[in-house]
Short mmCIF file of C-alpha atoms in Angstrom, two decimals:
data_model
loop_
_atom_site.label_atom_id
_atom_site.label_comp_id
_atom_site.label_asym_id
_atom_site.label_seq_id
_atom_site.Cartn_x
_atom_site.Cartn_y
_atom_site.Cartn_z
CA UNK A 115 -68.20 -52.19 -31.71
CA UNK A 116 -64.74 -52.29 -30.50
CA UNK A 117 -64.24 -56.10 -28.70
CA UNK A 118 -61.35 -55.14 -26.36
CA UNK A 119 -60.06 -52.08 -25.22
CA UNK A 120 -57.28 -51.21 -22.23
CA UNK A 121 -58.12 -48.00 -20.27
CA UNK A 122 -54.45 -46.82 -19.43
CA UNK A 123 -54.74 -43.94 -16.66
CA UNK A 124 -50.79 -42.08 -15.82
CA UNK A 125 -50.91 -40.61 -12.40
CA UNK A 126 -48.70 -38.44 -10.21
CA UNK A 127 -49.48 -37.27 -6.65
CA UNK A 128 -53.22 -38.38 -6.96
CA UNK A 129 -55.71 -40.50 -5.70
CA UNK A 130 -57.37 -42.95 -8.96
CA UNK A 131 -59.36 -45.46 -6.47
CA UNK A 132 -62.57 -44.20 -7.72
CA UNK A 133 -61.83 -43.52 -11.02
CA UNK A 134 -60.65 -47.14 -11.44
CA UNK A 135 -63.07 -48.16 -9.30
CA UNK A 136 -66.55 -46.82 -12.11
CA UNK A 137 -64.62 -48.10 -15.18
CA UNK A 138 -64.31 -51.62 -13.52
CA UNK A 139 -68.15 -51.49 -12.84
CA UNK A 140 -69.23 -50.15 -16.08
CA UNK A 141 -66.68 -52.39 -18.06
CA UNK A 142 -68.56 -55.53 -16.53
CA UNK A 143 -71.84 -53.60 -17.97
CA UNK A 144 -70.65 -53.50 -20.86
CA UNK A 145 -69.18 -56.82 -21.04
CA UNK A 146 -71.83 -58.57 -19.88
CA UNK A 147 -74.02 -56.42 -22.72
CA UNK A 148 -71.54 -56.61 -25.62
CA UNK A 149 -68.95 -58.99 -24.87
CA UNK A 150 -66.10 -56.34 -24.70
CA UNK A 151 -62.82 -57.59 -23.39
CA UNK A 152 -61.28 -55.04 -21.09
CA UNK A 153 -58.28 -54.15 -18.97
CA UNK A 154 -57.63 -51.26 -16.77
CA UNK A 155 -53.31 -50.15 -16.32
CA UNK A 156 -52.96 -47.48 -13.64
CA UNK A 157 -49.06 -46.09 -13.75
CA UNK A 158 -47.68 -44.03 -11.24
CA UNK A 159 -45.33 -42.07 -12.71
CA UNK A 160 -43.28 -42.53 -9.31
CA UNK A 161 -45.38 -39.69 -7.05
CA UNK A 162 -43.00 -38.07 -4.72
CA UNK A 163 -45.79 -38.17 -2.00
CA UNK A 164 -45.57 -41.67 -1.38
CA UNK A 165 -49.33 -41.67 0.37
CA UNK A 166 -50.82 -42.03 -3.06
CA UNK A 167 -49.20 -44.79 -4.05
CA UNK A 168 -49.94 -47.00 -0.78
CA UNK A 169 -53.70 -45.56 -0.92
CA UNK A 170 -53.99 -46.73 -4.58
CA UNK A 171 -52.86 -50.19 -3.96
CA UNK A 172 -55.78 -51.79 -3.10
CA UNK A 173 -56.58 -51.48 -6.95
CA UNK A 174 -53.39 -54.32 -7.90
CA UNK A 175 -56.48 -56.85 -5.46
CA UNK A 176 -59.13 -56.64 -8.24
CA UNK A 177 -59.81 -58.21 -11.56
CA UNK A 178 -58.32 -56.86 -14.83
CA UNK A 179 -56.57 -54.11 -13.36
CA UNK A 180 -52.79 -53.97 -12.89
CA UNK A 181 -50.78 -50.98 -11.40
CA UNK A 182 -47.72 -50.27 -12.18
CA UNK A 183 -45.36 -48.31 -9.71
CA UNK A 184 -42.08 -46.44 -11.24
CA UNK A 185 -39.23 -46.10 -9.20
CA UNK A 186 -38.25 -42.98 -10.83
CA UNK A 187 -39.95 -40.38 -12.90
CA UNK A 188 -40.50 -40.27 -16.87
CA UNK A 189 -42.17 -37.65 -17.39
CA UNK A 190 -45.66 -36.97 -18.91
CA UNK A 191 -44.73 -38.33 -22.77
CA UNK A 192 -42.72 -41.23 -21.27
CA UNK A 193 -45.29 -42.31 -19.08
CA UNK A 194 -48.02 -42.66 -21.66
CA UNK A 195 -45.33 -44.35 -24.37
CA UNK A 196 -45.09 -47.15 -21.61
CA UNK A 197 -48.51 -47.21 -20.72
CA UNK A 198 -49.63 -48.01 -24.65
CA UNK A 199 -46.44 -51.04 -24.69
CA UNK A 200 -48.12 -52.27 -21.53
CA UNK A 201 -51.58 -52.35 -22.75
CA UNK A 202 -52.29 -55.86 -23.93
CA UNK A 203 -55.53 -55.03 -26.26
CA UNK A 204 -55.46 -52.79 -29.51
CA UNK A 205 -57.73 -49.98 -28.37
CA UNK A 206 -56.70 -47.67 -25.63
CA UNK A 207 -58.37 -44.68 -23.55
CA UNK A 208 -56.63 -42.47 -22.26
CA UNK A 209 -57.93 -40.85 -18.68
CA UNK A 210 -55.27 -38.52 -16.56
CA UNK A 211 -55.41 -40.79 -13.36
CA UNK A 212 -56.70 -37.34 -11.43
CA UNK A 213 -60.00 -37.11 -12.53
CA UNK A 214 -63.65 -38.42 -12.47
CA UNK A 215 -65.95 -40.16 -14.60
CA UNK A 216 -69.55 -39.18 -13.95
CA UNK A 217 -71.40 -40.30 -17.16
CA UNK A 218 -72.94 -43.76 -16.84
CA UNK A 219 -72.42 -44.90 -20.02
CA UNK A 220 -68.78 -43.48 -20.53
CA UNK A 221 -67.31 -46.79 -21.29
CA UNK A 222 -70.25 -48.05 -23.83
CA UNK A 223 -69.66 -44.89 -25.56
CA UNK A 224 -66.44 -45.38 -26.13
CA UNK A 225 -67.29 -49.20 -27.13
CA UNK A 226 -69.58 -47.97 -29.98
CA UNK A 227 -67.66 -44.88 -31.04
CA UNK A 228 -66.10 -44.58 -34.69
CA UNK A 229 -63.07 -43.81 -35.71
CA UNK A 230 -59.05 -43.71 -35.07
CA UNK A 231 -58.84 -41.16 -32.57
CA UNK A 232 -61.58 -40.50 -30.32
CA UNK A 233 -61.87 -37.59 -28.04
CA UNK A 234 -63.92 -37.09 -25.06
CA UNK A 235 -63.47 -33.99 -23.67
CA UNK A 236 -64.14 -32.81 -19.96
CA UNK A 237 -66.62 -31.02 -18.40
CA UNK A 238 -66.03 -28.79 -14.90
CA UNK A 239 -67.98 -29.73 -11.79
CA UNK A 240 -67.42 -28.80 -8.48
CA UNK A 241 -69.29 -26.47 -5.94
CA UNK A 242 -69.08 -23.19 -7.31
CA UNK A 243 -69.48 -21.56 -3.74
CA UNK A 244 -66.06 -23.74 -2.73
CA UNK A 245 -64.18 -23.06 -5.64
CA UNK A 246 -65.24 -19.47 -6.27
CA UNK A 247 -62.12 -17.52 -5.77
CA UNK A 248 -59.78 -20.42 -7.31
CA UNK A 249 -58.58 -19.19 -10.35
CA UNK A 250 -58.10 -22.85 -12.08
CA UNK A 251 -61.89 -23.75 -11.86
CA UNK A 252 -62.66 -19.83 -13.04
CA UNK A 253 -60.60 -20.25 -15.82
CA UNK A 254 -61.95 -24.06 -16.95
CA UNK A 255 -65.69 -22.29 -16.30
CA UNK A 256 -64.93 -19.35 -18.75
CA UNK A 257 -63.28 -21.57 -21.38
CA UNK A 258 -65.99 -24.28 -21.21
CA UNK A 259 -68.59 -23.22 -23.63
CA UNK A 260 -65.62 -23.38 -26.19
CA UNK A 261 -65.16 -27.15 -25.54
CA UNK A 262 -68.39 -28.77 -26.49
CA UNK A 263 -67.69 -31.65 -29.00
CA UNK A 264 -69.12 -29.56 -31.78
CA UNK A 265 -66.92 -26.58 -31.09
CA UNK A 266 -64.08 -28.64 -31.06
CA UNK A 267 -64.60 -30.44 -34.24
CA UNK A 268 -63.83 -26.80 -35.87
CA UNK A 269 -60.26 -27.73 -34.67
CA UNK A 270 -60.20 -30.94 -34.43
CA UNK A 271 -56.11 -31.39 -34.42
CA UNK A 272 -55.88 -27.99 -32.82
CA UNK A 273 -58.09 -29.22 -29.75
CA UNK A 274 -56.58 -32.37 -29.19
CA UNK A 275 -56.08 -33.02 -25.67
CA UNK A 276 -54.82 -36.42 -23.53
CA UNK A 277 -57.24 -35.83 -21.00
CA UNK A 278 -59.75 -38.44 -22.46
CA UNK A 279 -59.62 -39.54 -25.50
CA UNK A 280 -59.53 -43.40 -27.65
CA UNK A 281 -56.62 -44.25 -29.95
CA UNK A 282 -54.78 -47.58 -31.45
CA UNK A 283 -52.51 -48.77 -30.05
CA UNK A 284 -50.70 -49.43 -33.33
CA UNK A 285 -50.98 -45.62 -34.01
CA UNK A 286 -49.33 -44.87 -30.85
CA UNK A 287 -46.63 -47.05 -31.01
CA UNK A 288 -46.25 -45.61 -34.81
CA UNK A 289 -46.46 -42.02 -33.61
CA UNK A 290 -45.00 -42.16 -29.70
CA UNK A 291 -45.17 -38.94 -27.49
CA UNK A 292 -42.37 -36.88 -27.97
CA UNK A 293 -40.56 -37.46 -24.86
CA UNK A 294 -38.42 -34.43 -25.11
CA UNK A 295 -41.55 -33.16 -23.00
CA UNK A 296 -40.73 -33.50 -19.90
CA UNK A 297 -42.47 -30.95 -17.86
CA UNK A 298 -46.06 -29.55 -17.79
CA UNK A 299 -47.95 -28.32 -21.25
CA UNK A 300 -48.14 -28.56 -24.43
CA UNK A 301 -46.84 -32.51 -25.01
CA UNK A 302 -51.01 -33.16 -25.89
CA UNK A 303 -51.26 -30.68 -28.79
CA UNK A 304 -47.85 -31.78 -30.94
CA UNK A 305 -49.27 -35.90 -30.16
CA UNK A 306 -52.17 -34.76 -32.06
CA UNK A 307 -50.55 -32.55 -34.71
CA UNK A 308 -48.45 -36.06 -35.11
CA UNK A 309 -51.38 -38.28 -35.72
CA UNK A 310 -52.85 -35.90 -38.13
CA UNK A 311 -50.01 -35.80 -40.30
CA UNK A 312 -50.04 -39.31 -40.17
CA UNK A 313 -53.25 -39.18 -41.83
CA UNK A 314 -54.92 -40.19 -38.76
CA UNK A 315 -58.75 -37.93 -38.28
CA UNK A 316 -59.43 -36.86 -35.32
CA UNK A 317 -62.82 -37.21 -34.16
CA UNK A 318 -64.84 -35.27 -31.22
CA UNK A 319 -67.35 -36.57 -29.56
CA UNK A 320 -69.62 -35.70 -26.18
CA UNK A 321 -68.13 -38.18 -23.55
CA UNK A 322 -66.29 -35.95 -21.05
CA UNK A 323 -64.55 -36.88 -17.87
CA UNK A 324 -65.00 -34.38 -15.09
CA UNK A 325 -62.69 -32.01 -13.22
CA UNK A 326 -64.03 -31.80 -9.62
CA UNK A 327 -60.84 -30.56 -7.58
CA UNK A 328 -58.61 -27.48 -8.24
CA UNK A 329 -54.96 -27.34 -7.40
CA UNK A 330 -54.65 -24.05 -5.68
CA UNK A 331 -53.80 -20.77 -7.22
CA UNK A 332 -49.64 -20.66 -6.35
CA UNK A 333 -49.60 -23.90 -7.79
CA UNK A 334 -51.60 -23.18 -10.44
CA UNK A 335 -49.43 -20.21 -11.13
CA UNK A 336 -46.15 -22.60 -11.06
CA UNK A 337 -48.08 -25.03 -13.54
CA UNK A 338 -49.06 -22.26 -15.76
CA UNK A 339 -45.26 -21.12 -15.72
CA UNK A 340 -43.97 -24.32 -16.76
CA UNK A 341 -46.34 -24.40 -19.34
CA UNK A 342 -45.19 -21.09 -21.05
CA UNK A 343 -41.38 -21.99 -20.72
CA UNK A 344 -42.49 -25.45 -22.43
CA UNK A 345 -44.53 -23.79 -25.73
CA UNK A 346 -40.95 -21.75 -25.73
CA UNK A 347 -38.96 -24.73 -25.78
CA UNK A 348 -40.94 -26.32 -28.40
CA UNK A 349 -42.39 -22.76 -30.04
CA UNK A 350 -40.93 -24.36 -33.56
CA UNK A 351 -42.75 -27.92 -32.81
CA UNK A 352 -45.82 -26.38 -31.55
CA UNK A 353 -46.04 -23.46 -34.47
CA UNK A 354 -49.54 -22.94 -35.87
CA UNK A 355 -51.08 -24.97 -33.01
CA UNK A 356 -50.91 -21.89 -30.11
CA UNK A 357 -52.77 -18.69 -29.93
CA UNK A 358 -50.29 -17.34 -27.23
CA UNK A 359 -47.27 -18.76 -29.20
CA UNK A 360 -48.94 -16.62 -32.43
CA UNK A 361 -49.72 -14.05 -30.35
CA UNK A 362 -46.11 -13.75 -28.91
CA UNK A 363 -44.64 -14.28 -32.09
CA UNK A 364 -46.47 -11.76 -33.88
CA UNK A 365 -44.83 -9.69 -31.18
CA UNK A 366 -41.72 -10.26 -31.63
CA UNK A 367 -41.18 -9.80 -35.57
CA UNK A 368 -42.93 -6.37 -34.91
CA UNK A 369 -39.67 -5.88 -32.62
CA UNK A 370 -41.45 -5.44 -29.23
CA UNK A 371 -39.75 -8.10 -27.69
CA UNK A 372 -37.93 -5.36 -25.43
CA UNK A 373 -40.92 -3.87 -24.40
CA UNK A 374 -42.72 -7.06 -23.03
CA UNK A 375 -39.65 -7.77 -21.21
CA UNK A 376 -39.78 -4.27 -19.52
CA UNK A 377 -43.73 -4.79 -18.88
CA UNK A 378 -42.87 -7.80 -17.22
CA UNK A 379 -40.17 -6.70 -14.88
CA UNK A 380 -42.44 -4.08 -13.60
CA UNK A 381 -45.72 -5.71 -13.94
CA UNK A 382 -44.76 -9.36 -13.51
CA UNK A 383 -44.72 -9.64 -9.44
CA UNK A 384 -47.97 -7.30 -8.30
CA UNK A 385 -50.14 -9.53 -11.60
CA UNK A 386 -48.49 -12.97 -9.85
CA UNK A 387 -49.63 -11.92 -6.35
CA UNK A 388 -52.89 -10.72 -7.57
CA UNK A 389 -53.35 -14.31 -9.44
CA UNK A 390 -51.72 -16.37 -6.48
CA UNK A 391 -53.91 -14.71 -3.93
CA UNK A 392 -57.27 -15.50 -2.71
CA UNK A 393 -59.69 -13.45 -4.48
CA UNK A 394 -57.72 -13.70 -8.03
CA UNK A 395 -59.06 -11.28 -11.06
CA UNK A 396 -59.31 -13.35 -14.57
CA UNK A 397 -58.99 -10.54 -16.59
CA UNK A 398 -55.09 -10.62 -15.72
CA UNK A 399 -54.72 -14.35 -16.19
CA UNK A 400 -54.22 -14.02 -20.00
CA UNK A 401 -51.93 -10.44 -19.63
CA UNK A 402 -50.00 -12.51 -17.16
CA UNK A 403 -49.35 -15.34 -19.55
CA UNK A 404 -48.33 -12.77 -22.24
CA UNK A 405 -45.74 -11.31 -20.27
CA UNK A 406 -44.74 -14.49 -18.80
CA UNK A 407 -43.91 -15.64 -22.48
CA UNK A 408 -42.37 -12.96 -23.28
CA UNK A 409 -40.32 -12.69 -20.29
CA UNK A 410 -38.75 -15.90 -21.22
CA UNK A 411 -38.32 -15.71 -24.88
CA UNK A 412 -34.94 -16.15 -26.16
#
């Protein structure tokens, strides 16, 4: 049983008032069951639509939660080293500020779980009629089988992700995010290759938060972008811990480097539209990303 643990949620451009608003209740559950001492630290990583931040103020009113408001941006590593210096107990959870927590015992599983690092997963909800031509929720459905707890323990360091998962807070501190990463992608998987060459194990287990809303597809698209420039960035960092970056790779030693470039240039724009658009195929999602990569190898 873990006696005290601080749920530390980073957000950016999102609204957390529910989110905050279930762990509070089910923390008092679980107090009041096991006599777990808990906190909740929401930081915005300084939102540029300032709506978010007044909405998600009426969280700093309630008991055990504080919210912390940056008045400039760190960047998705940065925000989670301050978040674990903040957090005043010795076991944290990490939760992305943007999403939901739909399992009633979500906390108390955490409470009882074993082990250094603890991950969650997610799970993809949503109206399927609403979200049926966005290609973010398409994508999440098709991958999902593939994320079960068991099929993640296959990998467990590969399939480390920040979305949800428990860690100490000593281990963090030890092993901070690498906050070269500034943009989107990628910052997750080299935090957990760094634990496990710490000799920290990483353990799966079936506790997922759930992703109920979709960005759209052009910003999907941008996201997906910046993700692919970032495994680029960081392709020595991230090596052995990337299908696309193997993929890619294997590409270029076999010299076709020039050739992806060239499928790019005339392939690029009429697979973006196609993926940006309203009825998006998923068959081109992964091409796209190949290209994409390749376009901006150097």
């Amino acid at each position: 049983m873990r006696q005290a643990i601080s749920f530390v949620l980073p957000t950016y451009n999102c609204h957390c008032v529910q989110l905050v608003e279930t762990l509070c209740r089910q923390c008092r559950m679980v107090q009041a069951e096991y006599g777990m001492h808990y906190e909740i630290v929401v930081a915005d990583d300084c939102s540029t639509d300032r709506s978010y931040v007044r909405s998600n103020s009426v969280i700093e009113r309630w008991n055990n939660v504080r919210y912390l408001k940056l008045d400039h941006n760190l960047g998705r590593s940065a925000v989670r080293n301050l978040l674990a210096r903040e957090a005043r107990h010795e076991w944290l959870v990490f939760i992305d500020g943007d999403l939901a927590v739909d399992r009633p015992d979500f906390v108390e599983k955490y409470a009882l779980s074993e082990g250094d690092v603890v991950v969650g997963g997610t799970a993809i909800g949503g109206d399927a009629k609403l979200w049926h031509n966005n290609l973010r929720y398409l994508y999440e459905k098709r991958c999902e089988p593939a994320h079960s707890a068991q099929q993640r323990m296959r990998l467990a360091n590969r399939e480390f992700r920040t979305t949800n998962f428990l860690v100490s807070r000593s281990a963090v501190i030890a092993n901070p995010f690498y906050e070269a990463f500034r943009h989107y992608g990628y910052e997750d998987v080299l935090f957990g290759k760094q634990l496990t060459a710490s000799g920290h194990a990483i353990n799966h287990i079936d506790n997922p938060v759930l992703i109920d809303d979709y960005e759209s597809n052009p910003v999907y698209m941008d996201k997906t972008e910046e993700a692919c420039r970032t495994l680029i960035e960081f392709r020595q960092q991230l090596e052995g811990y990337s299908s696309l970056l193997a993929l890619s790779t294997s590409l270029v030693r076999w010299h076709l480097l020039p050739l992806g470039k060239l499928a790019y240039r005339i392939l690029g724009t009429p697979l973006r539209r196609n993926l940006s658009g309203t009825k998006p195929l998923l068959s081109l999602f992964n091409i796209y990303r190949l290209l994409y990569t390749l376009s901006v190898w150097a």
